[in-house]
PDB file of C-alpha atoms in Angstrom:
ATOM      1  CA  UNK A 754     206.205  96.415  -9.715  1.00 43.00           C
ATOM      2  CA  UNK A 755     205.124  97.683  -6.326  1.00 44.00           C
ATOM      3  CA  UNK A 756     202.085  96.452  -4.974  1.00 55.00           C
ATOM      4  CA  UNK A 757     200.532  99.731  -4.273  1.00 81.00           C
ATOM      5  CA  UNK A 758     199.937 100.844  -7.763  1.00 93.00           C
ATOM      6  CA  UNK A 759     196.341 100.612  -8.306  1.00 96.00           C
ATOM      7  CA  UNK A 760     195.616 100.797 -12.017  1.00 97.00           C
ATOM      8  CA  UNK A 761     191.739 101.836 -12.508  1.00 96.00           C
ATOM      9  CA  UNK A 762     189.493 103.836 -15.621  1.00 94.00           C
ATOM     10  CA  UNK A 763     189.724 107.549 -16.137  1.00 93.00           C
ATOM     11  CA  UNK A 764     186.987 109.835 -16.554  1.00 90.00           C
ATOM     12  CA  UNK A 765     186.904 113.706 -17.679  1.00 89.00           C
ATOM     13  CA  UNK A 766     187.016 114.210 -14.199  1.00 92.00           C
ATOM     14  CA  UNK A 767     191.124 113.102 -14.398  1.00 94.00           C
ATOM     15  CA  UNK A 768     191.790 115.387 -17.508  1.00 94.00           C
ATOM     16  CA  UNK A 769     193.310 117.702 -15.444  1.00 96.00           C
ATOM     17  CA  UNK A 770     195.369 115.430 -13.341  1.00 97.00           C
ATOM     18  CA  UNK A 771     197.013 113.762 -16.423  1.00 96.00           C
ATOM     19  CA  UNK A 772     197.626 117.109 -17.752  1.00 97.00           C
ATOM     20  CA  UNK A 773     199.496 117.844 -14.905  1.00 97.00           C
ATOM     21  CA  UNK A 774     201.414 114.265 -14.773  1.00 98.00           C
ATOM     22  CA  UNK A 775     202.007 115.069 -18.358  1.00 97.00           C
ATOM     23  CA  UNK A 776     203.342 118.279 -18.215  1.00 97.00           C
ATOM     24  CA  UNK A 777     205.987 117.172 -14.921  1.00 98.00           C
ATOM     25  CA  UNK A 778     207.100 114.540 -17.291  1.00 96.00           C
ATOM     26  CA  UNK A 779     207.708 116.389 -20.505  1.00 95.00           C
ATOM     27  CA  UNK A 780     209.400 118.906 -18.713  1.00 96.00           C
ATOM     28  CA  UNK A 781     212.343 116.657 -17.032  1.00 96.00           C
ATOM     29  CA  UNK A 782     212.081 114.089 -20.160  1.00 93.00           C
ATOM     30  CA  UNK A 783     213.155 117.585 -22.366  1.00 92.00           C
ATOM     31  CA  UNK A 784     214.882 119.829 -19.948  1.00 93.00           C
ATOM     32  CA  UNK A 785     212.630 122.482 -19.905  1.00 95.00           C
ATOM     33  CA  UNK A 786     213.400 125.177 -17.949  1.00 96.00           C
ATOM     34  CA  UNK A 787     209.825 125.213 -16.648  1.00 96.00           C
ATOM     35  CA  UNK A 788     206.898 123.240 -16.106  1.00 97.00           C
ATOM     36  CA  UNK A 789     204.134 124.118 -18.964  1.00 96.00           C
ATOM     37  CA  UNK A 790     201.026 125.276 -17.828  1.00 96.00           C
ATOM     38  CA  UNK A 791     197.571 123.010 -17.311  1.00 95.00           C
ATOM     39  CA  UNK A 792     196.272 125.602 -20.025  1.00 96.00           C
ATOM     40  CA  UNK A 793     199.051 124.185 -22.313  1.00 95.00           C
ATOM     41  CA  UNK A 794     198.531 120.568 -21.696  1.00 96.00           C
ATOM     42  CA  UNK A 795     194.909 120.262 -21.057  1.00 95.00           C
ATOM     43  CA  UNK A 796     193.897 120.545 -25.106  1.00 93.00           C
ATOM     44  CA  UNK A 797     196.068 117.687 -25.903  1.00 90.00           C
ATOM     45  CA  UNK A 798     194.463 115.475 -23.267  1.00 91.00           C
ATOM     46  CA  UNK A 799     190.838 116.602 -24.196  1.00 89.00           C
ATOM     47  CA  UNK A 800     191.834 115.850 -27.626  1.00 86.00           C
ATOM     48  CA  UNK A 801     193.237 111.920 -26.698  1.00 84.00           C
ATOM     49  CA  UNK A 802     190.057 111.611 -25.408  1.00 84.00           C
ATOM     50  CA  UNK A 803     187.430 113.397 -27.572  1.00 79.00           C
ATOM     51  CA  UNK A 804     186.616 110.003 -29.813  1.00 66.00           C
ATOM     52  CA  UNK A 805     184.978 106.960 -28.319  1.00 57.00           C
ATOM     53  CA  UNK A 806     185.783 104.458 -27.322  1.00 57.00           C
ATOM     54  CA  UNK A 807     188.350 106.215 -25.271  1.00 73.00           C
ATOM     55  CA  UNK A 808     190.633 104.402 -23.174  1.00 89.00           C
ATOM     56  CA  UNK A 809     191.463 106.447 -20.148  1.00 95.00           C
ATOM     57  CA  UNK A 810     193.620 104.140 -17.877  1.00 96.00           C
ATOM     58  CA  UNK A 811     194.822 106.021 -14.466  1.00 97.00           C
ATOM     59  CA  UNK A 812     198.057 104.727 -12.152  1.00 98.00           C
ATOM     60  CA  UNK A 813     197.586 105.465  -8.574  1.00 97.00           C
ATOM     61  CA  UNK A 814     200.209 104.834  -5.881  1.00 95.00           C
ATOM     62  CA  UNK A 815     199.320 104.963  -2.207  1.00 92.00           C
ATOM     63  CA  UNK A 816     196.100 106.990  -3.737  1.00 92.00           C
ATOM     64  CA  UNK A 817     198.350 109.444  -5.722  1.00 95.00           C
ATOM     65  CA  UNK A 818     197.523 109.766  -8.794  1.00 97.00           C
ATOM     66  CA  UNK A 819     201.174 108.966 -10.529  1.00 98.00           C
ATOM     67  CA  UNK A 820     200.506 107.936 -14.215  1.00 98.00           C
ATOM     68  CA  UNK A 821     197.929 107.336 -17.439  1.00 97.00           C
ATOM     69  CA  UNK A 822     197.522 105.912 -19.968  1.00 97.00           C
ATOM     70  CA  UNK A 823     195.194 107.983 -22.804  1.00 94.00           C
ATOM     71  CA  UNK A 824     193.960 106.699 -26.249  1.00 89.00           C
ATOM     72  CA  UNK A 825     191.412 105.779 -28.454  1.00 85.00           C
ATOM     73  CA  UNK A 826     190.048 104.698 -32.259  1.00 84.00           C
ATOM     74  CA  UNK A 827     193.205 105.045 -34.444  1.00 78.00           C
ATOM     75  CA  UNK A 828     192.748 107.558 -37.154  1.00 72.00           C
ATOM     76  CA  UNK A 829     194.011 106.382 -39.952  1.00 70.00           C
ATOM     77  CA  UNK A 830     194.202 102.389 -39.869  1.00 66.00           C
ATOM     78  CA  UNK A 831     191.207  99.798 -39.406  1.00 67.00           C
ATOM     79  CA  UNK A 832     188.246  99.853 -35.982  1.00 77.00           C
ATOM     80  CA  UNK A 833     190.412  97.286 -34.392  1.00 86.00           C
ATOM     81  CA  UNK A 834     193.542  98.917 -33.865  1.00 90.00           C
ATOM     82  CA  UNK A 835     193.982 101.450 -31.175  1.00 91.00           C
ATOM     83  CA  UNK A 836     196.624 104.554 -30.954  1.00 91.00           C
ATOM     84  CA  UNK A 837     198.038 105.537 -27.857  1.00 94.00           C
ATOM     85  CA  UNK A 838     198.176 109.084 -27.753  1.00 93.00           C
ATOM     86  CA  UNK A 839     199.918 109.474 -23.862  1.00 95.00           C
ATOM     87  CA  UNK A 840     201.473 107.241 -22.029  1.00 97.00           C
ATOM     88  CA  UNK A 841     202.837 109.427 -19.168  1.00 97.00           C
ATOM     89  CA  UNK A 842     204.362 108.958 -15.508  1.00 98.00           C
ATOM     90  CA  UNK A 843     205.215 111.743 -12.743  1.00 98.00           C
ATOM     91  CA  UNK A 844     208.925 112.060 -12.587  1.00 97.00           C
ATOM     92  CA  UNK A 845     208.723 111.678  -9.223  1.00 96.00           C
ATOM     93  CA  UNK A 846     207.581 107.984  -9.837  1.00 97.00           C
ATOM     94  CA  UNK A 847     209.456 107.297 -12.284  1.00 95.00           C
ATOM     95  CA  UNK A 848     211.592 103.501 -11.978  1.00 93.00           C
ATOM     96  CA  UNK A 849     208.646 102.507  -9.938  1.00 94.00           C
ATOM     97  CA  UNK A 850     207.126 100.499 -12.315  1.00 95.00           C
ATOM     98  CA  UNK A 851     204.576 102.625 -12.792  1.00 97.00           C
ATOM     99  CA  UNK A 852     204.404 102.666 -16.650  1.00 97.00           C
ATOM    100  CA  UNK A 853     204.832  99.119 -16.685  1.00 97.00           C
ATOM    101  CA  UNK A 854     202.074  98.629 -15.054  1.00 97.00           C
ATOM    102  CA  UNK A 855     199.781 100.871 -17.475  1.00 97.00           C
ATOM    103  CA  UNK A 856     200.799  98.783 -20.250  1.00 97.00           C
ATOM    104  CA  UNK A 857     200.627  95.264 -18.237  1.00 96.00           C
ATOM    105  CA  UNK A 858     196.789  96.778 -18.099  1.00 96.00           C
ATOM    106  CA  UNK A 859     196.580  97.464 -21.854  1.00 95.00           C
ATOM    107  CA  UNK A 860     195.157  94.348 -23.402  1.00 94.00           C
ATOM    108  CA  UNK A 861     192.539  93.969 -21.606  1.00 93.00           C
ATOM    109  CA  UNK A 862     191.405  97.616 -21.353  1.00 93.00           C
ATOM    110  CA  UNK A 863     192.019  97.103 -25.912  1.00 92.00           C
ATOM    111  CA  UNK A 864     189.642  93.731 -25.618  1.00 91.00           C
ATOM    112  CA  UNK A 865     186.954  95.193 -23.137  1.00 90.00           C
ATOM    113  CA  UNK A 866     186.875  97.586 -26.241  1.00 88.00           C
ATOM    114  CA  UNK A 867     187.446  95.718 -28.872  1.00 88.00           C
ATOM    115  CA  UNK A 868     190.036  96.199 -30.124  1.00 90.00           C
ATOM    116  CA  UNK A 869     192.516  93.545 -30.976  1.00 91.00           C
ATOM    117  CA  UNK A 870     195.842  95.839 -31.484  1.00 93.00           C
ATOM    118  CA  UNK A 871     197.356  99.180 -30.282  1.00 94.00           C
ATOM    119  CA  UNK A 872     200.163 101.203 -31.561  1.00 95.00           C
ATOM    120  CA  UNK A 873     201.853 104.517 -30.512  1.00 96.00           C
ATOM    121  CA  UNK A 874     204.893 106.893 -31.409  1.00 96.00           C
ATOM    122  CA  UNK A 875     207.803 107.143 -28.914  1.00 97.00           C
ATOM    123  CA  UNK A 876     210.828 109.668 -29.697  1.00 97.00           C
ATOM    124  CA  UNK A 877     213.902 107.738 -29.911  1.00 97.00           C
ATOM    125  CA  UNK A 878     215.807 109.939 -28.045  1.00 95.00           C
ATOM    126  CA  UNK A 879     213.787 108.898 -24.795  1.00 95.00           C
ATOM    127  CA  UNK A 880     215.567 105.904 -23.873  1.00 94.00           C
ATOM    128  CA  UNK A 881     213.863 104.810 -21.119  1.00 93.00           C
ATOM    129  CA  UNK A 882     210.214 104.438 -23.142  1.00 95.00           C
ATOM    130  CA  UNK A 883     211.912 103.062 -25.971  1.00 97.00           C
ATOM    131  CA  UNK A 884     213.492  99.904 -23.287  1.00 97.00           C
ATOM    132  CA  UNK A 885     209.882  99.405 -21.692  1.00 97.00           C
ATOM    133  CA  UNK A 886     208.221  99.324 -24.960  1.00 98.00           C
ATOM    134  CA  UNK A 887     210.508  97.061 -26.493  1.00 97.00           C
ATOM    135  CA  UNK A 888     210.760  94.992 -23.194  1.00 97.00           C
ATOM    136  CA  UNK A 889     206.763  94.552 -22.924  1.00 97.00           C
ATOM    137  CA  UNK A 890     206.392  92.868 -26.402  1.00 96.00           C
ATOM    138  CA  UNK A 891     205.946  96.204 -28.549  1.00 98.00           C
ATOM    139  CA  UNK A 892     207.085  95.690 -31.873  1.00 97.00           C
ATOM    140  CA  UNK A 893     209.106  98.471 -34.172  1.00 98.00           C
ATOM    141  CA  UNK A 894     207.091  99.651 -37.115  1.00 97.00           C
ATOM    142  CA  UNK A 895     209.291 100.763 -40.289  1.00 97.00           C
ATOM    143  CA  UNK A 896     211.687 103.727 -39.782  1.00 98.00           C
ATOM    144  CA  UNK A 897     212.307 106.492 -37.647  1.00 98.00           C
ATOM    145  CA  UNK A 898     211.225 109.440 -39.156  1.00 97.00           C
ATOM    146  CA  UNK A 899     211.064 112.742 -38.095  1.00 98.00           C
ATOM    147  CA  UNK A 900     207.606 113.986 -36.378  1.00 95.00           C
ATOM    148  CA  UNK A 901     206.098 116.919 -38.022  1.00 94.00           C
ATOM    149  CA  UNK A 902     205.641 119.437 -35.443  1.00 90.00           C
ATOM    150  CA  UNK A 903     208.597 119.249 -33.589  1.00 91.00           C
ATOM    151  CA  UNK A 904     211.261 117.709 -35.840  1.00 95.00           C
ATOM    152  CA  UNK A 905     212.381 115.176 -33.503  1.00 96.00           C
ATOM    153  CA  UNK A 906     212.842 111.874 -34.400  1.00 98.00           C
ATOM    154  CA  UNK A 907     210.456 109.262 -33.710  1.00 97.00           C
ATOM    155  CA  UNK A 908     209.160 105.153 -34.047  1.00 98.00           C
ATOM    156  CA  UNK A 909     206.147 103.488 -34.853  1.00 97.00           C
ATOM    157  CA  UNK A 910     205.664 100.655 -32.324  1.00 98.00           C
ATOM    158  CA  UNK A 911     202.916  98.079 -32.493  1.00 97.00           C
ATOM    159  CA  UNK A 912     201.059  95.775 -30.180  1.00 96.00           C
ATOM    160  CA  UNK A 913     198.575  92.889 -30.253  1.00 94.00           C
ATOM    161  CA  UNK A 914     196.574  92.544 -27.894  1.00 86.00           C
ATOM    162  CA  UNK A 915     195.201  88.923 -29.484  1.00 74.00           C
ATOM    163  CA  UNK A 916     196.099  85.859 -28.023  1.00 64.00           C
ATOM    164  CA  UNK A 917     199.227  84.699 -29.843  1.00 53.00           C
ATOM    165  CA  UNK A 918     198.935  80.964 -30.973  1.00 50.00           C
ATOM    166  CA  UNK A 919     201.403  78.610 -29.564  1.00 48.00           C
ATOM    167  CA  UNK A 920     201.378  75.748 -32.017  1.00 48.00           C
ATOM    168  CA  UNK A 921     200.538  73.264 -29.491  1.00 49.00           C
ATOM    169  CA  UNK A 922     196.170  74.380 -30.147  1.00 46.00           C
ATOM    170  CA  UNK A 923     194.073  70.912 -30.964  1.00 44.00           C
ATOM    171  CA  UNK A 924     192.510  70.794 -34.741  1.00 41.00           C
TER     172      UNK A 924
END
């Protein structure tokens, strides 16, 4: 992971920055001919951040925003579970540890907001994302299923921010 990557809390003033990162990322990941517009991407980011307490982390590399993570309360699960709607990295920063830095900052952000667990969905053909989540300890939950909107097959993953028992605790 590069030493230059700095993770900070995002705010409403960073929504457009995150939307542009997401637009460039999905354009490359999904093979679009054109990068989606800010107007197309902004509503999804705003929706992910609409409910407090929200999770919004930004990754800066040499002062330039290159990635973000956004989420909030899980709409169908217990209040202690957060749903990570987005982990986005600008394609120009792929392979530089930005996604890993964001995910390594997540446990502290979760516990600060009272969450013990997080979940996310990832398209199974997003090999880079799947490898990263699994390497960092995210666990598959259930079987892959088609996304209702796109039909692309996705997998649910979960992560626990709670300290794991080692078997050495005193009684």
